[in-house]
Amino acid sequence: MGVNENVLKPLDRLSQALAGEMEAVNALIRQRMASKHAPRIPEVTAHLVEAGGKRLRPMLTLAAAKLLGYPGDYHVHLAATVEFIHTATLLHDDVVDESQQRRGRPTANLLWDNKSSVLVGDYLFARSFQLMVEPGNLRTLEILSNASAVIAEGEVLQLSAAQDLRTDEAIYLQVVRGKTAALFSAATEVGGVIAEASEEQVRALFDYGDALGIAFQIVDDLLDYGGATETIGKNVGDDFRERKLTLPVIKAVAKADQAERDFWTRVIEKGDQRDGDLEHALDLLARHGAMDAARADALDWAGRAKSALSVLPEHPIRDMLSDLADFVVSRVA
Amino acid sequence: MGVNENVLKPLDRLSQALAGEMEAVNALIRQRMASKHAPRIPEVTAHLVEAGGKRLRPMLTLAAAKLLGYPGDYHVHLAATVEFIHTATLLHDDVVDESQQRRGRPTANLLWDNKSSVLVGDYLFARSFQLMVEPGNLRTLEILSNASAVIAEGEVLQLSAAQDLRTDEAIYLQVVRGKTAALFSAATEVGGVIAEASEEQVRALFDYGDALGIAFQIVDDLLDYGGATETIGKNVGDDFRERKLTLPVIKAVAKADQAERDFWTRVIEKGDQRDGDLEHALDLLARHGAMDAARADALDWAGRAKSALSVLPEHPIRDMLSDLADFVVSRVA
């Protein structure tokens, strides 16, 4: 998904508040990514799962369950399920995007091959379904299997939406919901469902995850055009070179005159990119206020995430989730 | 899976006996392979799902449920689930094997691209999980999610077992159970479970599917070395050229002298294949009786499949399943 999970402080506080459960999640992940028969599987998964990553998604499940007072153990299974789905999609994304690096390390498709990434991704996906069956809760099964379908659909949609200047903000939102927000919202929603929260609370948890995921992805797309107030160490222009239509460009294209449209057609649709094109693109984004407008959208989604929390019980975890929404957008605010 | 589903006559009789349910399965498949947002998905799936194929696996689910007197409708969901899993694995297999043809038509990875095959396969896999959740039966969920994991594990195992002369019959069986038999046995088992069959009957249905799947794959591997008594129109030598270690070769390697071992090392492990090598390989298979021995194994598995049926109720469908086991091996008998 290409999301830089550089959301340290509120996540660190969540990590501390959920340390015991998070350890159980990690133990379960290590146990279930093993394979008796195919040693290639733990090699590939260990490379990816142990490589770090902030475990943001499983933390959301644990946080939601704890916030709603869940007394049992199955939130651990659901959190591990969410991380397995995430990891499976990363393996397949790196094949589809022909990526060479993730989290500063060579990708599995580079270290092994595309075949291993495809098949080990399938294995993790299947393992995620085994895990999600274990709590015996049909509603969480529906939520997570629906999320899996929305994720895959979003990825396919992105294939055709990329390199197509007709991609508008509605399609962008659809893609973002699929590639990022669907798993965020499923993660928070299942935490509420397993805790037997009220319908209103479950809906609020869904809305929080959905809005947080959208804010998160918009920020990531902004950072790709250097939208940070301070240097973050992310390469500027990757999406431009891959001809992905993200929010800043969509906004600039909507305001383009004929000469600018010709430029975008050449660099994005035809893929004919020359020296100085990225700089010209950045100029156009600035000229039309596209970065500021996308930033305002991200802040708006973060605000919606925070508002959704209002119907949930007062609890230190609720405050951390609220801070998390602020922190996600603080990278571009 | 590379399995030639040329098992016409008993399957035709099953098709007739299950015509109404099979129509419901096909309608459900068409409905669920749609996508509101990503038109690429129905393009790719229609190419594959409508291309024919005998629907052997979903038929096994319907047959098992009917044989055990199931009065409801959920066997249709389970049968469609099985076909979705099968179709998803075909899409990913064709990417992994770099195949260009399936069922006499160009593969999806050739018509579109590997990206579409990977992501649409993921979509079908997710849709299969949505479908299998709907009957609300946790035991069928366990069976099908376990089968998915065994399938993926078998595919990864095949990656490392291919091109490795140390692959023995035990590893071969493991691979075959993963790539073929796991879905056959899950297909029959869930039919029994949804019909609330006794434990003994459920076990028998599993054993039937397992043995049938193994016989099926051994036959397919034999046909790849021309093991048919009459011409079938299958290319001889595909597995040889792809350096896959299948049962006939494993048996010949086990009896090889040093010169023969050097030959197998060169053509399979090193992939250095020259004119006349396939003919020499066929000579070695004949000299060591490897084809006959593999054929005997296939017949033995077909016999086990038939024996397993003995604890199931007398029923025309039971006879058809028994005939099906004979028919699967009749292609090489």
mmCIF file of C-alpha atoms in Angstrom, chain B residues 82 124 139 150 155 171-172 184 201 254 261 271 276 289 300 317 331:
data_model
loop_
_atom_site.group_PDB
_atom_site.id
_atom_site.type_symbol
_atom_site.label_atom_id
_atom_site.label_comp_id
_atom_site.label_asym_id
_atom_site.label_seq_id
_atom_site.Cartn_x
_atom_site.Cartn_y
_atom_site.Cartn_z
ATOM 1 C CA VAL B 82 -15.187 -24.554 -4.124
ATOM 2 C CA LEU B 124 -12.044 -14.472 -6.258
ATOM 3 C CA ARG B 139 -17.363 -26.565 10.543
ATOM 4 C CA VAL B 150 -3.056 -26.717 2.362
ATOM 5 C CA GLU B 155 2.028 -24.817 -4.261
ATOM 6 C CA ILE B 171 7.086 -35.235 -1.073
ATOM 7 C CA TYR B 172 5.278 -35.841 -4.366
ATOM 8 C CA PHE B 184 -11.439 -32.557 -3.907
ATOM 9 C CA GLN B 201 -19.777 -40.884 6.639
ATOM 10 C CA ALA B 254 15.044 -44.046 -7.757
ATOM 11 C CA ARG B 261 21.525 -40.036 -12.662
ATOM 12 C CA GLY B 271 17.797 -27.555 -17.141
ATOM 13 C CA GLY B 276 16.535 -36.310 -28.167
ATOM 14 C CA GLY B 289 8.770 -49.850 -15.568
ATOM 15 C CA ASP B 300 -4.734 -48.322 -6.342
ATOM 16 C CA ILE B 317 -25.277 -40.996 -6.931
ATOM 17 C CA ARG B 331 -7.595 -42.780 -19.418
#
